[in-house]
Short mmCIF file of C-alpha atoms in Angstrom, two decimals:
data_model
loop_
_atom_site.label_atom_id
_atom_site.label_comp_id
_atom_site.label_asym_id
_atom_site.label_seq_id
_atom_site.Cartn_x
_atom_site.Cartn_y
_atom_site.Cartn_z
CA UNK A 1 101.57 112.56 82.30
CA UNK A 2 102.95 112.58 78.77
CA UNK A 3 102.81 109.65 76.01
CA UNK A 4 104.40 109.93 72.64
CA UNK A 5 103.33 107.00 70.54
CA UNK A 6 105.51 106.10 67.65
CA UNK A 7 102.77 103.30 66.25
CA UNK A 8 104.82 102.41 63.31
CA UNK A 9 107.79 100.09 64.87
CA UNK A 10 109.51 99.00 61.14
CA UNK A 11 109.16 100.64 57.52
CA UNK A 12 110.91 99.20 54.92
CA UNK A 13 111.22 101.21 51.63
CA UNK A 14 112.57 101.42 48.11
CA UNK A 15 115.22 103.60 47.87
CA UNK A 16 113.74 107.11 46.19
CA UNK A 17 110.13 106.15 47.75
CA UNK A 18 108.60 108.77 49.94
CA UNK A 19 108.15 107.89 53.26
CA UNK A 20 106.20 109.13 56.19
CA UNK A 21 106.96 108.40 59.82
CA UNK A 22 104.31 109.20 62.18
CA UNK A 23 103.95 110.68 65.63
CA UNK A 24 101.30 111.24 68.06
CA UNK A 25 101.21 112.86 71.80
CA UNK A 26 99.25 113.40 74.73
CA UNK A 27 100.27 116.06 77.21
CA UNK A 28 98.38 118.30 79.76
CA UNK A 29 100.49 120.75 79.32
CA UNK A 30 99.53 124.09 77.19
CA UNK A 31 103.31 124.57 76.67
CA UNK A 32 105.24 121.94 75.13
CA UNK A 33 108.25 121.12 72.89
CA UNK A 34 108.35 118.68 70.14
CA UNK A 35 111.61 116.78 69.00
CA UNK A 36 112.49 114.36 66.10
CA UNK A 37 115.89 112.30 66.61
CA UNK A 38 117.62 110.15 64.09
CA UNK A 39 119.87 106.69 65.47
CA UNK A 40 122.01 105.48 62.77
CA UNK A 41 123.17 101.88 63.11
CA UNK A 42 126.52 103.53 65.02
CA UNK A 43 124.01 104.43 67.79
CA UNK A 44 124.19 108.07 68.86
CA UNK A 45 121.44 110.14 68.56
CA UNK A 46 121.26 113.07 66.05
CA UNK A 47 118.60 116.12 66.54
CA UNK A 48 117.05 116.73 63.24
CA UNK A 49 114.59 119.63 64.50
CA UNK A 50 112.62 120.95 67.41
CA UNK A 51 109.10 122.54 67.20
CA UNK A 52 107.32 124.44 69.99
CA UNK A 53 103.50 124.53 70.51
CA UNK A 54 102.89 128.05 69.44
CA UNK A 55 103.98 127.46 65.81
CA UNK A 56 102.32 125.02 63.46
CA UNK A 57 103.90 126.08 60.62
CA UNK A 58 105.46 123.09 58.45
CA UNK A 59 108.97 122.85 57.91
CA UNK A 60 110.93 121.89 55.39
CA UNK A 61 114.62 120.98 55.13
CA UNK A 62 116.36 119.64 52.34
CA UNK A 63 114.68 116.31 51.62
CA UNK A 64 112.73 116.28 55.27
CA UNK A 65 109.72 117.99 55.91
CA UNK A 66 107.69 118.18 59.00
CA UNK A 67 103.91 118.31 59.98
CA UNK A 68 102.58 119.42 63.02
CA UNK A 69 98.54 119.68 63.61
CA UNK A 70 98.01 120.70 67.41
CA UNK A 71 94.31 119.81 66.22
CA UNK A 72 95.16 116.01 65.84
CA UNK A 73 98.04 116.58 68.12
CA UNK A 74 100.17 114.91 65.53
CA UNK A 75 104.00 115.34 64.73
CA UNK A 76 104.73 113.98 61.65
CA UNK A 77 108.11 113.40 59.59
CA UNK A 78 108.50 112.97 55.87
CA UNK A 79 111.15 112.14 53.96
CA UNK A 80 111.38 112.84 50.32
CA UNK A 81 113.52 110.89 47.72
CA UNK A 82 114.09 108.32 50.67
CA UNK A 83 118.33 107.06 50.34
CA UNK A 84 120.05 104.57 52.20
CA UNK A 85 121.74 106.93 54.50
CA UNK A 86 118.55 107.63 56.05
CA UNK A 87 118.35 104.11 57.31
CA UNK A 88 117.65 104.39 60.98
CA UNK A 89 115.29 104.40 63.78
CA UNK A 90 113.49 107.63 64.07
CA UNK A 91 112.23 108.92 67.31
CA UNK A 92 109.69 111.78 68.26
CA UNK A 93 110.17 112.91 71.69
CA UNK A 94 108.16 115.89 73.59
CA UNK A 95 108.96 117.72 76.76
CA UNK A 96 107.18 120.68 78.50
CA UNK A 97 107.86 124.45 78.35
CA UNK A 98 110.44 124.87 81.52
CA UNK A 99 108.81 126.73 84.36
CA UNK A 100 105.70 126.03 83.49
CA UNK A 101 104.46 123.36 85.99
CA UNK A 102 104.52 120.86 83.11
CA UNK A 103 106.81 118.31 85.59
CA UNK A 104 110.63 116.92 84.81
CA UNK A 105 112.32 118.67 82.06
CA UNK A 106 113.25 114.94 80.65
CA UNK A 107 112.39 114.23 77.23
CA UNK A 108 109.66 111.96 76.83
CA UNK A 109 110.39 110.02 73.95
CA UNK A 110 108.04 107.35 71.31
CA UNK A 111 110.09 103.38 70.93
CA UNK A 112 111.05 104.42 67.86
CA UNK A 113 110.47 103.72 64.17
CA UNK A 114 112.77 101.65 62.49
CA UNK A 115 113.46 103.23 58.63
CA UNK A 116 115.05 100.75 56.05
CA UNK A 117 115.47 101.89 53.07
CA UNK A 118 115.95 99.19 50.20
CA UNK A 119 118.63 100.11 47.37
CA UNK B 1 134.45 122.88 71.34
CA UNK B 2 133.93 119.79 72.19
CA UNK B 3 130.31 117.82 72.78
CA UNK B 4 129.21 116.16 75.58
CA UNK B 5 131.67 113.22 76.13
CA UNK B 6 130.43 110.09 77.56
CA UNK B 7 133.09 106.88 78.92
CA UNK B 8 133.15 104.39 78.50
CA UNK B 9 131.79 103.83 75.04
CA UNK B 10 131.21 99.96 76.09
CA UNK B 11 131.27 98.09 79.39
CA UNK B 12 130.97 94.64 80.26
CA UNK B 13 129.85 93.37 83.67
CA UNK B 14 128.99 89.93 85.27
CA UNK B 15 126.03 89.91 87.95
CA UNK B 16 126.50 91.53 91.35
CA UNK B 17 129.25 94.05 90.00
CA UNK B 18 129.03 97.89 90.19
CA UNK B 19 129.02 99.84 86.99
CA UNK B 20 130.08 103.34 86.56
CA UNK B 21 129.11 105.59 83.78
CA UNK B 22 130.37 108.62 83.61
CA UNK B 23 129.59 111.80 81.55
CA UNK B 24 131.69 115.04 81.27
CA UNK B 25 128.75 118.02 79.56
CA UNK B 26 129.22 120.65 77.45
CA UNK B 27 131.61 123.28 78.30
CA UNK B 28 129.71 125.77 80.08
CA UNK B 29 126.38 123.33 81.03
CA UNK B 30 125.41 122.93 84.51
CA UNK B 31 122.61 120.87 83.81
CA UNK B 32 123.15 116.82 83.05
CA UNK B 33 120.13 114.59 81.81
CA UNK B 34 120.46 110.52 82.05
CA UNK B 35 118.43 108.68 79.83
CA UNK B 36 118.48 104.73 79.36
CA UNK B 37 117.58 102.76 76.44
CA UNK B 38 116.53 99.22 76.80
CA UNK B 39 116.58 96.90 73.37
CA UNK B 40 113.99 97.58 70.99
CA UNK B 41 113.00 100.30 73.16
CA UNK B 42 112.93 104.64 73.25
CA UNK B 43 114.61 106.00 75.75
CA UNK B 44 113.48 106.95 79.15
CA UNK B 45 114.33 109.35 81.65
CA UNK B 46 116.33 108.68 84.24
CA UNK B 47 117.08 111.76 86.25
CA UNK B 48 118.35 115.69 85.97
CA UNK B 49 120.81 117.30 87.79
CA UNK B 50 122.67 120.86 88.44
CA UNK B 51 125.65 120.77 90.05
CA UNK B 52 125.87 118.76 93.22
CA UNK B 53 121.89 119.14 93.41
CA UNK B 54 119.71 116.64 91.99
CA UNK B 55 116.65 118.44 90.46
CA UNK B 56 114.30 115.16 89.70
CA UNK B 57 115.18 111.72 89.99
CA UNK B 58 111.47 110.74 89.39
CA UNK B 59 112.82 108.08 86.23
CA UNK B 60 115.71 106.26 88.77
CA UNK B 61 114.56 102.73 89.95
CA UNK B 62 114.04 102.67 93.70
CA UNK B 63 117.65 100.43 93.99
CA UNK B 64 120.83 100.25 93.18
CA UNK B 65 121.10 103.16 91.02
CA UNK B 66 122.09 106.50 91.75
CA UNK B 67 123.77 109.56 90.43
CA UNK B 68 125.65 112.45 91.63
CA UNK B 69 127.26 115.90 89.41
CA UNK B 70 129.69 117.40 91.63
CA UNK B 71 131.10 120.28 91.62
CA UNK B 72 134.31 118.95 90.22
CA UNK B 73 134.80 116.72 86.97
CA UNK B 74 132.19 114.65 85.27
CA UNK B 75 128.71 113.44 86.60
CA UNK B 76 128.48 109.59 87.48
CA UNK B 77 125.46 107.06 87.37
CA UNK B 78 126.51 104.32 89.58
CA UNK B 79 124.54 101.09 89.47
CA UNK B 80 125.84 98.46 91.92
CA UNK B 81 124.75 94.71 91.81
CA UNK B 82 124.21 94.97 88.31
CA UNK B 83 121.37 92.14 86.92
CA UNK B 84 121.19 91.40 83.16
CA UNK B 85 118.08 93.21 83.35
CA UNK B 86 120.37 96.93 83.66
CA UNK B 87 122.09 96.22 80.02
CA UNK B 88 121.07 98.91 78.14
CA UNK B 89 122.82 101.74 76.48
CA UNK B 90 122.68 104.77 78.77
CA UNK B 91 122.47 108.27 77.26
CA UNK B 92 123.35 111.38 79.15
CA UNK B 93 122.17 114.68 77.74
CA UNK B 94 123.43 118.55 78.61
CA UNK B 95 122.23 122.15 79.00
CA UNK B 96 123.27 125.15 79.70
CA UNK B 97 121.62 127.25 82.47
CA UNK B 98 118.34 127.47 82.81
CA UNK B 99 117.08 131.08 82.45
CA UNK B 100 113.23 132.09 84.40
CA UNK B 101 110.63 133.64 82.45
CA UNK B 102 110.51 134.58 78.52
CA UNK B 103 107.98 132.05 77.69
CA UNK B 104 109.67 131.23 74.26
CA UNK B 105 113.25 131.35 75.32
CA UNK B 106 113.39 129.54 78.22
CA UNK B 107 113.78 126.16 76.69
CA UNK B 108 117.46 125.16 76.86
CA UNK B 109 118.65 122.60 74.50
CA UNK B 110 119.87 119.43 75.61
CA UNK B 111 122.92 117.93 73.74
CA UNK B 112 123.29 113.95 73.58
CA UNK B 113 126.23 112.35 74.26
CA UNK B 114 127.12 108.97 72.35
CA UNK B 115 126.43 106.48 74.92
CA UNK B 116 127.55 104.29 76.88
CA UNK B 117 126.72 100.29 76.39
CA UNK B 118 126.68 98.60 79.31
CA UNK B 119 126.44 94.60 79.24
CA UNK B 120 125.87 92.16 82.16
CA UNK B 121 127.16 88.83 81.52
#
């Protein structure tokens, strides 16, 4: 079975604040994706990156950054110079390696972490 | 190239009526996801499917819902009866064939459609 836990459910920020969304997981599989998804208020869901299990190497893009410790089996999401565009809810999701006996290929995803950001 | 197109956008039921959602993937994806998302909630996993084959429909309540991806035209999730307990916005996702073996490349991404809102009155 997989879990993502999201245990932030609301942030609420100052515009140009950093901001940190976390993530946690539990799988039993040895082979495993890891997802973060951003809803705007219009509702459809935008892929901001994916991460496999074999590379713990933080990322970096633009004015997001991502950390992933396999250790603490933690995915977590930064935002830099926060703006009001990035107002949202924020989800982690995680899904096994295909073919690997890890189960269904659905995405398991957290509830969500809902991001205001405060001109 | 157009994304994975989902109709309708919104659709209002009463109790006891059938809803039908349907989802046209990717050109060139065999492979549909449905995903629902209850209020307040992350969404779950409904079932997969490859063309006129359903692959794992472990996330599907036991009743009144099902889904089919025929060979032909766009994959449906059907829920008949509808309760106000089934509004939610429903989320189908697509892939493109899934490839065996190559550890690292086997992963095929799946691409969200917009949703589709469905509200029992």
């Amino acid at each position: 079975a997989q879990k993502v836990t999201q245990a932030q459910t609301e942030i609420s920020v100052v515009e140009k604040e950093d901001v940190t969304l976390d993530c946690v997981y539990e799988t039993r599989d040895t082979t495993y994706y890891l997802f973060w998804y951003k809803q705007p208020p219009s509702g459809e869901l935008v892929f901001l990156i994916r991460r496999n299990s074999f590379d713990e190497q933080n990322e970096i893009s633009g004015r997001y950054s991502w950390n992933f410790q396999k250790s603490t089996s933690s995915f977590n999401f930064t935002i830099t110079a926060s703006q009001v565009v990035d107002s949202a809810v924020y989800f982690c999701a995680l899904t096994p390696l295909p073919y690997s006996g890890g189960g269904a290929d659905g995405l398991t995803f957290g509830k969500g972490t809902h991001l205001i950001i405060q001109p | 190239n157009a994304g994975v197109m989902q109709n309708p956008r919104h659709l209002v039921r009463r109790r006891g009526q059938e809803a039908r959602l349907r989802c046209s993937p990717m050109k060139g994806h065999s492979h549909v996801y449905w995903y629902r998302q209850l209020p307040e909630e992350g969404l779950k996993f409904m079932v997969y499917l490859q063309k006129e084959n359903i692959i794992d429909e472990s996330g599907m309540p036991k009743e009144r819902f099902s889904a089919e991806f025929p060979k032909e035209g766009p994959s449906i999730l059907r829920i008949q009866q509808v309760v106000r307990g089934d509004s939610a916005a429903y989320f189908c996702a697509s892939s493109p064939f899934q490839l065996a073996g190559g550890l690292l490349s086997s992963y095929n991404e799946q691409f969200f459609g917009p949703g589709t809102r469905l509200t029992v009155l």
